[in-house]
Short mmCIF file of C-alpha atoms in Angstrom, two decimals:
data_model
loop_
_atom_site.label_atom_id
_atom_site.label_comp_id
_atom_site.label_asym_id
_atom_site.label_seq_id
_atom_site.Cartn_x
_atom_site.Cartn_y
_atom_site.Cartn_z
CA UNK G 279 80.94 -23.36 217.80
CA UNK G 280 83.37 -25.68 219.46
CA UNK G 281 86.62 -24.27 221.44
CA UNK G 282 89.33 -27.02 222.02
CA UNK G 283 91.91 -26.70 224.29
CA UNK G 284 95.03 -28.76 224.59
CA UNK G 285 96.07 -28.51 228.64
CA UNK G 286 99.63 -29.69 228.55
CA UNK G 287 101.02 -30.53 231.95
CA UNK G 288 104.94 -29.65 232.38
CA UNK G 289 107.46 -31.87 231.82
CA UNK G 290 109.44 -33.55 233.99
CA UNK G 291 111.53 -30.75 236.57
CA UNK G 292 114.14 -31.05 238.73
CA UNK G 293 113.08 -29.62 241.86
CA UNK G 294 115.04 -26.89 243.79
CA UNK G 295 114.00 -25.02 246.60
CA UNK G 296 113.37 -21.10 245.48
CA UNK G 297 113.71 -21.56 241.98
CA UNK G 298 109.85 -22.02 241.20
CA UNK G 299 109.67 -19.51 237.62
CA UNK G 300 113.06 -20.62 236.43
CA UNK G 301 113.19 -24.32 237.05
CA UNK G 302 113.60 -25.95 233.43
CA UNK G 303 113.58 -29.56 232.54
CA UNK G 304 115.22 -32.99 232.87
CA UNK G 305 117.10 -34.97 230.05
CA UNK G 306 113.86 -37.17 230.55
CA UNK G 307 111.25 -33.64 230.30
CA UNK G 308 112.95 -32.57 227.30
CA UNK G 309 112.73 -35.64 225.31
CA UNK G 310 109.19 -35.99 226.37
CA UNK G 311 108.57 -32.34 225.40
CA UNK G 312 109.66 -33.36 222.22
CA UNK G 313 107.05 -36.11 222.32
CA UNK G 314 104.29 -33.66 223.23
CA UNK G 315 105.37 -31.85 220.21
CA UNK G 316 104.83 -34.81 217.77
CA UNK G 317 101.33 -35.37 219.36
CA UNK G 318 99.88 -32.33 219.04
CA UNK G 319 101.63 -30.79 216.13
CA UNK G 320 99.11 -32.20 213.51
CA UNK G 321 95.96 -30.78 215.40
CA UNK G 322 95.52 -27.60 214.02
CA UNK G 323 96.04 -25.54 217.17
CA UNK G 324 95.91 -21.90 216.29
CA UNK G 325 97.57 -20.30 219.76
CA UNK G 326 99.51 -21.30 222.30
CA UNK G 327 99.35 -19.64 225.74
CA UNK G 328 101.60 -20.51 228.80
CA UNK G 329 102.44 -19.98 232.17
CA UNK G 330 105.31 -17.64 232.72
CA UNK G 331 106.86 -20.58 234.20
CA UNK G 332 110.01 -21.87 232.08
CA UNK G 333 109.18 -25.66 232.90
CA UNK G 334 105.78 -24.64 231.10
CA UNK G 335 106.94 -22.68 228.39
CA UNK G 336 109.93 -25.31 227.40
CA UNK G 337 107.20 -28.22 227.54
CA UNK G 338 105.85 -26.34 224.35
CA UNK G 339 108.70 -24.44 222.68
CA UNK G 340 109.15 -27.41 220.48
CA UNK G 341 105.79 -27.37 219.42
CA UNK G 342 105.30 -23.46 219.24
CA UNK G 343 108.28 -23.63 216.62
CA UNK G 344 107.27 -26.19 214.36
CA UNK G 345 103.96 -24.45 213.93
CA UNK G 346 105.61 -20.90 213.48
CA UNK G 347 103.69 -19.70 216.69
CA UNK G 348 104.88 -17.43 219.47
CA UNK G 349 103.98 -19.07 223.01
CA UNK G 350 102.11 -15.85 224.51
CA UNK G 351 102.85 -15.86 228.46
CA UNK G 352 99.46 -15.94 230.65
CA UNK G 353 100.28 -14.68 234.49
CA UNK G 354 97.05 -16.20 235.67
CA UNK G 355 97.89 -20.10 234.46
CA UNK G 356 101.27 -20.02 236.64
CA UNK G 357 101.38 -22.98 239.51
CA UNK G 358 99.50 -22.16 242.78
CA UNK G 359 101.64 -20.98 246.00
CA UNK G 360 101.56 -23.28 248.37
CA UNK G 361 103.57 -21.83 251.16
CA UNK G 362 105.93 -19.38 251.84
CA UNK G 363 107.54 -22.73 253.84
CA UNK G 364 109.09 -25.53 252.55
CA UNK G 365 107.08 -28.39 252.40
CA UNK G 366 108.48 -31.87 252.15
CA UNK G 367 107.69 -34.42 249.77
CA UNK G 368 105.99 -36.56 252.09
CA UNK G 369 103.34 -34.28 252.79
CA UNK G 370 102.27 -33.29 250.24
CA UNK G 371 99.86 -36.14 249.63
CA UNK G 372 98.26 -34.86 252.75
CA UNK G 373 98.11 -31.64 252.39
CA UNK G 374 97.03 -31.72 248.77
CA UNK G 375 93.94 -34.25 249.90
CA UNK G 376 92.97 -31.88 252.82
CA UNK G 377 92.83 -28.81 250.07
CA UNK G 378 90.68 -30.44 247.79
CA UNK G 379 88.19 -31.87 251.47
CA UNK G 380 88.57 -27.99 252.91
CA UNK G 381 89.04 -25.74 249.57
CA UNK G 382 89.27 -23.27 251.84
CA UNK G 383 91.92 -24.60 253.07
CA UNK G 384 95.90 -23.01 252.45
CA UNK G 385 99.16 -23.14 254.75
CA UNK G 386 101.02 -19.99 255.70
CA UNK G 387 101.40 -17.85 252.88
CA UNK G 388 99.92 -20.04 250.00
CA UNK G 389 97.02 -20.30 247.92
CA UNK G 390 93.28 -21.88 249.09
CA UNK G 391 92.09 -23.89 246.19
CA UNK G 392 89.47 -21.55 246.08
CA UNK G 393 91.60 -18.78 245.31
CA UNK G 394 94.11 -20.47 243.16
CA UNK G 395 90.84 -21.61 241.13
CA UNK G 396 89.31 -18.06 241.02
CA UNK G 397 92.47 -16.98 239.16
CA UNK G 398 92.78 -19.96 237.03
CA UNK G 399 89.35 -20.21 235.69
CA UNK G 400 88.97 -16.75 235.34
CA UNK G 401 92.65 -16.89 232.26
CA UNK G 402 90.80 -20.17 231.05
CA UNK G 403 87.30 -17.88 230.73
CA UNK G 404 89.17 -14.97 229.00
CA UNK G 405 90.52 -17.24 226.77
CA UNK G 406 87.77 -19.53 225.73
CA UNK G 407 85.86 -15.87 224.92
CA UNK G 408 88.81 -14.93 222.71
CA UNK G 409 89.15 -17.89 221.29
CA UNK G 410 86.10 -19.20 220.37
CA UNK G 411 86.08 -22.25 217.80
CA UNK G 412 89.66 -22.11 218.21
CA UNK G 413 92.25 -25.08 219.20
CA UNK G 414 94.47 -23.45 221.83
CA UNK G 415 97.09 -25.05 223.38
CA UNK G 416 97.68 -24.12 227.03
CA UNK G 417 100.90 -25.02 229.15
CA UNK G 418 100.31 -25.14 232.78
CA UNK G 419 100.69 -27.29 236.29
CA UNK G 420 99.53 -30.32 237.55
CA UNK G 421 96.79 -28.54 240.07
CA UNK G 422 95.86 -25.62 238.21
CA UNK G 423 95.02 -27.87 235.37
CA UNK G 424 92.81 -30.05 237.74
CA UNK G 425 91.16 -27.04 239.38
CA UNK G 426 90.32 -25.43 235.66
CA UNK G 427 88.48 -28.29 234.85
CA UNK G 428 86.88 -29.39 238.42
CA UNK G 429 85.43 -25.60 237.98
CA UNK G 430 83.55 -27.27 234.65
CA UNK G 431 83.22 -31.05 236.14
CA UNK G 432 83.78 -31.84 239.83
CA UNK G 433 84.78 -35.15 239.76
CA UNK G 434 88.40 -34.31 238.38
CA UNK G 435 90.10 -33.93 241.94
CA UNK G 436 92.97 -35.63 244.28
CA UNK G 437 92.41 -38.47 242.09
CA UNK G 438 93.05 -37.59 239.04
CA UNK G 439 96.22 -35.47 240.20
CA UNK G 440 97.58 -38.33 241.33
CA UNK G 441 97.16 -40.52 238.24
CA UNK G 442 98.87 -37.29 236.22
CA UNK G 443 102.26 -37.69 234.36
CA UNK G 444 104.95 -35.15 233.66
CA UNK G 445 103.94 -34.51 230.71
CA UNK G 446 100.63 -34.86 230.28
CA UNK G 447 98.29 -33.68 227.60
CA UNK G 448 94.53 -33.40 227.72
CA UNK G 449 92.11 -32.35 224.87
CA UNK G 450 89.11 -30.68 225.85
CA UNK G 451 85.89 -29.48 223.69
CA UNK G 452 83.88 -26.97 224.81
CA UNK G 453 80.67 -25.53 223.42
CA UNK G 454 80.68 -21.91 224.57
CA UNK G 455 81.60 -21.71 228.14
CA UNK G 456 80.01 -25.67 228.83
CA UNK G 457 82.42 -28.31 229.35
CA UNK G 458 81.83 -31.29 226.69
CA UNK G 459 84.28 -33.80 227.02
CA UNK G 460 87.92 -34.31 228.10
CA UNK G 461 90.31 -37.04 226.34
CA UNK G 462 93.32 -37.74 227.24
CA UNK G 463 96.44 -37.86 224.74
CA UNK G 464 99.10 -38.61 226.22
CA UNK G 465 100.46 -41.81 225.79
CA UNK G 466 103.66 -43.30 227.98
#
């Protein structure tokens, strides 16, 4: 029996310092939330589970009301902590290449990738069991969605982060707990 799960990347966010759960979205996210909506609202998704994070959640509330669903909030799928420091934008290229190289790897404070993917695969596990031959839609961030699948299919790492929109949607089939295939849907 074949579980599909729609990973749907944030929109677009502004960024402020401190303000990681409650940051919401652009002009730009929320017209392309409302684009995510049209793509997957004709795909027969049964559940829709989100980080707690409203960037997450608003990517989908479109979608979660024109299919009559509630969006059920999922601690484990929230972004990883990176630091309990600021980091600036230019290095985070760096540091995000030298986590994936060392996943051992975190600066003061944050999250390994090893950890942050412990947690992650272990919501994605719980809810491929509960959902089994279901089409779940799952609103998350731009690493934790690479590290859920890299945990089925290693060669999804700093590479395909970097090629990753805000939004972006990816459909993937799995039989049981085995990793099939991954499509991408979104379409700039």
């Amino acid at each position: 029996m074949k579980t599909v799960i729609y990973m749907v990347r944030h929109a677009e966010s502004p960024y402020n310092e401190g303000t990681e759960r409650t940051r919401g979205l652009t002009l730009k996210g929320r017209e392309n939330a409302a684009k995510v909506t049209e793509i997957l609202k004709e795909e027969g998704i049964h559940t829709i589970i989100s980080s707690p994070y409203a960037r997450a959640v608003l990517t989908l509330e479109r979608l979660a009301t024109a299919l009559g669903l509630d969006i059920q909030l999922m601690e484990d799928l929230r972004e990883r902590h990176f630091s309990d420091e600021a980091v600036e934008d230019e290095d985070f290229s760096a540091i995000t290449e030298r986590m994936f190289a060392d996943p051992e790897y975190a600066l003061p404070g944050g999250e390994s990738n090893k950890v942050c993917q412990h947690r992650v695969v272990s919501g994605l596990k719980q809810i491929l069991k509960e959902y089994s031959g279901k089409k779940v839609a799952i609103g998350t961030h731009g690493h934790v969605m690479t590290l859920m699948i890299n945990a089925f299919d290693p060669t999804y790492g700093v590479d395909f982060i970097n090629q990753m929109k805000k939004p972006d949607i990816y459909q993937l089939q799995f039989d049981g707990m085995r990793l099939e295939k991954v499509t991408r849907l979104w379409e700039e």
